[in-house]
Coordinates of C-alpha atoms in Angstrom, one line a residue:
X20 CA 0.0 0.0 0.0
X21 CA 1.3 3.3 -0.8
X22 CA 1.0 6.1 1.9
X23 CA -0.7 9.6 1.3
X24 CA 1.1 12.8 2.2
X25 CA 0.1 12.6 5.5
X26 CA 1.3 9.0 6.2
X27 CA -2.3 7.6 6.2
X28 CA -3.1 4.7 4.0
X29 CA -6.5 4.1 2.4
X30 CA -9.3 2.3 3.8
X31 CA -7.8 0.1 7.0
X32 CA -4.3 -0.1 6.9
X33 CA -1.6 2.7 8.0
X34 CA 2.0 2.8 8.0
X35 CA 3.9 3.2 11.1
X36 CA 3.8 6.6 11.5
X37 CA 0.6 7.2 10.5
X38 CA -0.6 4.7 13.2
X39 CA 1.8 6.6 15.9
X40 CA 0.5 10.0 14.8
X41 CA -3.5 9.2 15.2
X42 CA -2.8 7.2 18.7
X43 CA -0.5 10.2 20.1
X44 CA -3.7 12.6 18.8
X45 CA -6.2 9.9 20.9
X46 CA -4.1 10.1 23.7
X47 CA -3.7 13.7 23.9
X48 CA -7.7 14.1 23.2
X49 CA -8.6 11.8 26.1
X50 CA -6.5 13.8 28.2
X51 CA -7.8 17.0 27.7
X52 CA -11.5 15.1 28.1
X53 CA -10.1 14.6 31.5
X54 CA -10.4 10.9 30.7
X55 CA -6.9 9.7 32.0
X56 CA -7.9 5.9 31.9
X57 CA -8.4 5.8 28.2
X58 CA -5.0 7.5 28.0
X59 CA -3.2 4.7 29.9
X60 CA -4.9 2.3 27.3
X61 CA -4.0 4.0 24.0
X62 CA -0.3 4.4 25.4
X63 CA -0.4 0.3 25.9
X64 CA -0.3 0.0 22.2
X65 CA 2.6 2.4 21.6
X66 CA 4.7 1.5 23.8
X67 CA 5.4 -2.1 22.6
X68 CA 5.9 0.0 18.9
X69 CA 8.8 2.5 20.7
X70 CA 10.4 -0.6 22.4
X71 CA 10.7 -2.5 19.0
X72 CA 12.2 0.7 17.8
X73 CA 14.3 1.5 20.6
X74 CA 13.4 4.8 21.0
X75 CA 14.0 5.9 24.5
X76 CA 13.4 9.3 23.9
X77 CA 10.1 8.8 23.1
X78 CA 9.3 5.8 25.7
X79 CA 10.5 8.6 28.2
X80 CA 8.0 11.3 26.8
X81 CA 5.1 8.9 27.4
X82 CA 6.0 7.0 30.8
X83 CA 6.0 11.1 31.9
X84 CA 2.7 11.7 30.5
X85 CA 1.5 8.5 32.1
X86 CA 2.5 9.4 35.6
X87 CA 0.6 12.6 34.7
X88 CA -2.3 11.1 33.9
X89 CA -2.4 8.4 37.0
X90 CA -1.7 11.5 39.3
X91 CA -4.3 13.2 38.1
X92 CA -6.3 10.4 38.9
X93 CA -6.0 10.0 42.2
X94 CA -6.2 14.0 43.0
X95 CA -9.3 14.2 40.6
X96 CA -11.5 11.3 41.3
X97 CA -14.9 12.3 41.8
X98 CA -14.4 15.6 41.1
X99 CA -14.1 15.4 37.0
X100 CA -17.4 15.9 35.3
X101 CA -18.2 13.8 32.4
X102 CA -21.5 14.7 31.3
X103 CA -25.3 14.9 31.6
X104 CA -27.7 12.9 30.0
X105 CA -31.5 13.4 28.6
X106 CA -33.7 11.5 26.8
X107 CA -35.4 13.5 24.3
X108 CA -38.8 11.9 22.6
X109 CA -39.9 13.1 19.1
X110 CA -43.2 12.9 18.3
X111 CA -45.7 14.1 15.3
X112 CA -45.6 13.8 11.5
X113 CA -43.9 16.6 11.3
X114 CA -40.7 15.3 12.0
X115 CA -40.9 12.9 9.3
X116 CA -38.8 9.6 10.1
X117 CA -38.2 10.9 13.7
X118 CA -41.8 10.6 14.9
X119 CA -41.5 8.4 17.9
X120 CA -38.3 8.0 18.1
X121 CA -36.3 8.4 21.4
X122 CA -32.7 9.4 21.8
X123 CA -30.6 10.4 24.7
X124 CA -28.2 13.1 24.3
X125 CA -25.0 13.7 25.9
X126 CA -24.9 17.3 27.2
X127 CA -21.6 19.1 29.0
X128 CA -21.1 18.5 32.5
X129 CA -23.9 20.3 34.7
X130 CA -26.2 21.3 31.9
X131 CA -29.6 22.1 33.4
X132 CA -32.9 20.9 31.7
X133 CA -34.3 24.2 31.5
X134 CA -30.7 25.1 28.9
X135 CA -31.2 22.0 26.8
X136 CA -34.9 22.5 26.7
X137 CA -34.9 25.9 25.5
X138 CA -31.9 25.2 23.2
X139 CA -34.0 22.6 21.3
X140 CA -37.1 24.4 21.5
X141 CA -35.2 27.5 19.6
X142 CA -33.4 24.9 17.5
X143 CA -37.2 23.1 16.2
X144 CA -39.9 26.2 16.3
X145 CA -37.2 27.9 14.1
X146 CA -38.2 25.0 11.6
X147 CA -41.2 24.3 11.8
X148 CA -43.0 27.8 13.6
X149 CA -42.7 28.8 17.0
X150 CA -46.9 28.0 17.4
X151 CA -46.1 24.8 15.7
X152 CA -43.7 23.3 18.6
X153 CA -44.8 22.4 22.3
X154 CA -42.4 21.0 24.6
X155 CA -44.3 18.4 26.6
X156 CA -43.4 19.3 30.6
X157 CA -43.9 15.9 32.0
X158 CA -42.2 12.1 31.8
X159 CA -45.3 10.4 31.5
X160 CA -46.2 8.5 28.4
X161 CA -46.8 10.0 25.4
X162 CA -51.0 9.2 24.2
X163 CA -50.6 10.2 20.1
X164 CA -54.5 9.9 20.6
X165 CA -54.3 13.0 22.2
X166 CA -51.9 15.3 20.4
X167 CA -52.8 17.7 17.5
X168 CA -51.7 16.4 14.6
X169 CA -50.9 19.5 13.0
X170 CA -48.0 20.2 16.0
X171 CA -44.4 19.2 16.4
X172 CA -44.1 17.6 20.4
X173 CA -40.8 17.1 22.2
X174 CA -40.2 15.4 25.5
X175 CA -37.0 16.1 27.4
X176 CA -36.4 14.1 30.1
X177 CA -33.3 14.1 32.7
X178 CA -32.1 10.3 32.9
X179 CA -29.1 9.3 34.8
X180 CA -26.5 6.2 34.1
X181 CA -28.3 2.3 35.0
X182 CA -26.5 -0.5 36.3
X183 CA -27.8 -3.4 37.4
X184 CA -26.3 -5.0 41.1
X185 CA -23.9 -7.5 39.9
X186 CA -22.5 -4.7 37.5
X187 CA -21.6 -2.6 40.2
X188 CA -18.9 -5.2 41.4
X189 CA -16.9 -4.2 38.0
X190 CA -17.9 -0.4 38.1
X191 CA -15.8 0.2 41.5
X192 CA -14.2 3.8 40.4
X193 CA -15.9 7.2 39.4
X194 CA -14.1 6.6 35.5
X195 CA -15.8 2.7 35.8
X196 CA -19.6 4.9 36.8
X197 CA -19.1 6.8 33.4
X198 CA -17.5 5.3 30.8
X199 CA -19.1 3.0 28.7
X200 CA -23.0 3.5 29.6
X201 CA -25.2 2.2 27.1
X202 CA -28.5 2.1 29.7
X203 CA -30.2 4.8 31.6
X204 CA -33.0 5.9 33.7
X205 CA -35.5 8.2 35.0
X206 CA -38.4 7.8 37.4
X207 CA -42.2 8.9 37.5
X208 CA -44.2 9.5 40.5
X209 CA -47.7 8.4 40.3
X210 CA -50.5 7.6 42.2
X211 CA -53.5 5.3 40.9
X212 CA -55.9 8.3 40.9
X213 CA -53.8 10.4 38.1
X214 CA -52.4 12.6 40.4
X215 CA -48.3 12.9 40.3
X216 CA -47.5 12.8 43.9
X217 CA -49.5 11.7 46.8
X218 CA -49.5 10.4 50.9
X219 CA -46.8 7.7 51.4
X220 CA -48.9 4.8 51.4
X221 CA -50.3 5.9 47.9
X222 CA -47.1 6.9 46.2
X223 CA -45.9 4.5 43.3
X224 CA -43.1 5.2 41.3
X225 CA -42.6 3.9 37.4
X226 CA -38.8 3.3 36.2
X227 CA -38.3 3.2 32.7
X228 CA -35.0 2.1 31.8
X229 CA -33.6 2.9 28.3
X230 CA -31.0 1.1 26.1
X231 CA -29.2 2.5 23.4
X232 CA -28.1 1.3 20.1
X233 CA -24.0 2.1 20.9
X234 CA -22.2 3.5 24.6
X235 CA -21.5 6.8 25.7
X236 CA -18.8 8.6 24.7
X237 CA -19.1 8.1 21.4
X238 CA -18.6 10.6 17.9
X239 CA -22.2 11.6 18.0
X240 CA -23.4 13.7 21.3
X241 CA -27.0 11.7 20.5
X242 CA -27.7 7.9 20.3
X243 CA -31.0 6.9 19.6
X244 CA -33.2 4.3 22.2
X245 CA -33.6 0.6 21.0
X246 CA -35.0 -1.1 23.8
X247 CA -37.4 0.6 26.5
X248 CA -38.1 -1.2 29.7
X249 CA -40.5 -0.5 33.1
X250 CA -40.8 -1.3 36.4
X251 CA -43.3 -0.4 38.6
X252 CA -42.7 -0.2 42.4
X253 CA -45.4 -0.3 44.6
X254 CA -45.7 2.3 47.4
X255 CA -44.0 0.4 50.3
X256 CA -41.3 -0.4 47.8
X257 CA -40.7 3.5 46.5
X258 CA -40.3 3.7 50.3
X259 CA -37.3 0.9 50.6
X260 CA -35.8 2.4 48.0
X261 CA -35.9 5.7 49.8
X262 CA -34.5 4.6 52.6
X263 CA -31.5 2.6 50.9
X264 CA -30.5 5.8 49.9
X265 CA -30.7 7.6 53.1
X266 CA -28.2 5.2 54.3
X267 CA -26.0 5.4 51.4
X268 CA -26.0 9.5 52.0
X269 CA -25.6 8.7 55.5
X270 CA -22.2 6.5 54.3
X271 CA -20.8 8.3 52.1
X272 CA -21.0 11.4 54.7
X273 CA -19.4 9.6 57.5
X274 CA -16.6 8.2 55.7
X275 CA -15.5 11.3 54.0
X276 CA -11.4 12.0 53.5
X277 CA -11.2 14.5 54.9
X278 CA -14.2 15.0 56.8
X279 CA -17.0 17.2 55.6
X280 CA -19.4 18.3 59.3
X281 CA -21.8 21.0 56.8
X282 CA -22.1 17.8 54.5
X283 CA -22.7 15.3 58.0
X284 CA -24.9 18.0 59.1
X285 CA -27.0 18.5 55.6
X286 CA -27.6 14.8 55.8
X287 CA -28.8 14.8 59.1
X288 CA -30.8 17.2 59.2
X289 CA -32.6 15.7 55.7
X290 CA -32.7 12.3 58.0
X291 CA -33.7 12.6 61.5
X292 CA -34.9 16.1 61.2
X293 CA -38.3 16.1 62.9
X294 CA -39.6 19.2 60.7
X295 CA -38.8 16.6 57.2
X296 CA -42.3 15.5 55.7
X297 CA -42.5 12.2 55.5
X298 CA -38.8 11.4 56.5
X299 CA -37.8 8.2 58.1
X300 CA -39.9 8.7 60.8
X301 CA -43.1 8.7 59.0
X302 CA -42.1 5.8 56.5
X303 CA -41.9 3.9 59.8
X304 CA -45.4 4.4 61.2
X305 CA -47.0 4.1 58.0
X306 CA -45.8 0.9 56.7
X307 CA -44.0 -0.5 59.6
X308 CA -46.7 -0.2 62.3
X309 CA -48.4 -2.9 61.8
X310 CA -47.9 -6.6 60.1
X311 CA -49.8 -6.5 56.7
X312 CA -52.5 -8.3 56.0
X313 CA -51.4 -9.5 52.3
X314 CA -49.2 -12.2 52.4
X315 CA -47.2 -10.7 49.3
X316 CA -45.9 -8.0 51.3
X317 CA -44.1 -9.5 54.2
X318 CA -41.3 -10.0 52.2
X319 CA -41.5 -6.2 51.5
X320 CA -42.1 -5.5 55.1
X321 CA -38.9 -7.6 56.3
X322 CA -37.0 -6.0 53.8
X323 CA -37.9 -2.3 55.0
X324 CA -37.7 -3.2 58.8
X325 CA -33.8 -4.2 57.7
X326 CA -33.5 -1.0 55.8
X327 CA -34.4 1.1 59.3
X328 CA -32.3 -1.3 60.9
X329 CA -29.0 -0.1 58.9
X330 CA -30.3 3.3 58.8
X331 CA -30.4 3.5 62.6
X332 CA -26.5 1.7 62.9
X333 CA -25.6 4.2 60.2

């Protein structure tokens, strides 16, 4: 194969230095994405090509980077910002082959809804007429039955990273949490009378989990949705789950390095404080005052008196 002026080869194959050239550019992009981990990979195929070379100067150049990189990773950890996520719902005929279709989209770090909402909204009424485009303020399902066909809807939803439990044994570091996320999820409050939110023992929470086509990052800031999937937790359930993650606050506040007391204090107060609306203390009379009736919940019941019982040794 004959090289271009660049080094490159057409279609798969590149000479040495063209190879060299694109990995040093992927290294040097990862590392400005603050994603030090990737860097460490790329660098394990070079290296192997410098040593067959015998190029010291350059092996030196890159075992520096590299001990730049890993020390960036311990002083960084948790505190890099990899991006926010939405899932953003097309629907009317209108949008022509994207009617119905889902995607989720892969915003800069700390991008509020409100930013990507009205970003979108300038971005479609300016094709197709402000008075043509609604932004539909809810997750709930989408009814076509009750849309005007003559208008353009959009759904934006904030959905967060899903990983099942025995994923989480593989996913120990905050790089593991965010790298490679091809599922993700967002909850709606419900009660069985229509109304969004209601008393504890009413409350029941849908969790539709979404699974894209490829895995975040990737060279499009948009992947569209290829398998949708809910779950439906009944109220004593929404309040297990509520409680699992007061104690998970409650962890991650006393085991701080170095200790944080406004953060101890915050998490307190949101726990045990006896002004909180139905806080822990409320969730306990409710659903833990007496033994219920149905059969199918004592396992539910057990499970929550275990929950308090954790919450309390946290």
């Amino acid at each position: 194969v004959s090289p271009d002026e660049e080094g490159i080869c057409s279609g798969k194959y590149f000479t040495e230095a063209g190879l060299v050239g694109l990995l040093e550019q992927a290294a040097a992009s990862f590392s400005m994405a603050g994603m030090y981990e990737a860097v460490n990979e790329v660098y394990k195929v070079l290296i192997p090509i410098h040593e067959a070379n015998r190029d010291a100067k350059k092996l030196s150049t890159i075992h520096g980077k590299l001990q730049e990189a890993f020390s960036k990773i311990v002083h960084q950890d948790g505190k890099r910002m990899f991006g926010t996520y939405f899932r953003v719902g097309f629907y009317g005929t209108k949008f022509g082959d994207l009617d119905e279709q889902e995607f989720v989209y892969k915003e800069p770090a700390i991008t509020k809804l409100a930013e990507i909402s009205h970003r979108l909204e300038g971005f479609y009424g300016e094709r197709f007429g402000e008075d043509v485009l609604e932004v539909i303020k809810d997750s709930n399902p989408v009814d076509k039955c009750k849309l005007d066909p003559n208008k353009a809807y959009i759904q934006i939803t904030y959905v967060e990273p899903y990983f099942d439990t025995y994923e989480m044994k593989d996913r120990i570091t905050y790089f593991d949490k965010n790298y490679n996320l091809r599922r993700f999820m967002y909850c709606t409050p419900f009660t069985l009378d229509g109304r969004a939110h209601g008393e504890l023992h009413e409350q029941f929470k849908r969790k539709t989990i979404l699974t894209t086509s490829h895995a975040f990052p990737y060279i499009k800031t948009r992947i569209n949705v290829i398998h949708k999937e809910e779950i439906i937790l009944t109220p004593i359930e929404v309040a297990i789950e509520d409680m699992q993650k007061k104690t998970q606050e409650l962890a991650f506040a006393t085991h701080q390095d170095p200790a944080d007391p406004k953060m101890l204090q915050m998490v307190l107060q949101g726990s045990v404080g006896t002004t909180v609306n139905q806080g822990p203390l409320e969730v306990a009379q409710v659903f833990l005052g007496e033994i219920p009736n149905d059969p199918k919940l004592f396992r539910h019941h057990n499970k929550l008196r275990l929950c308090f019982k954790d919450f309390t040794k946290r």
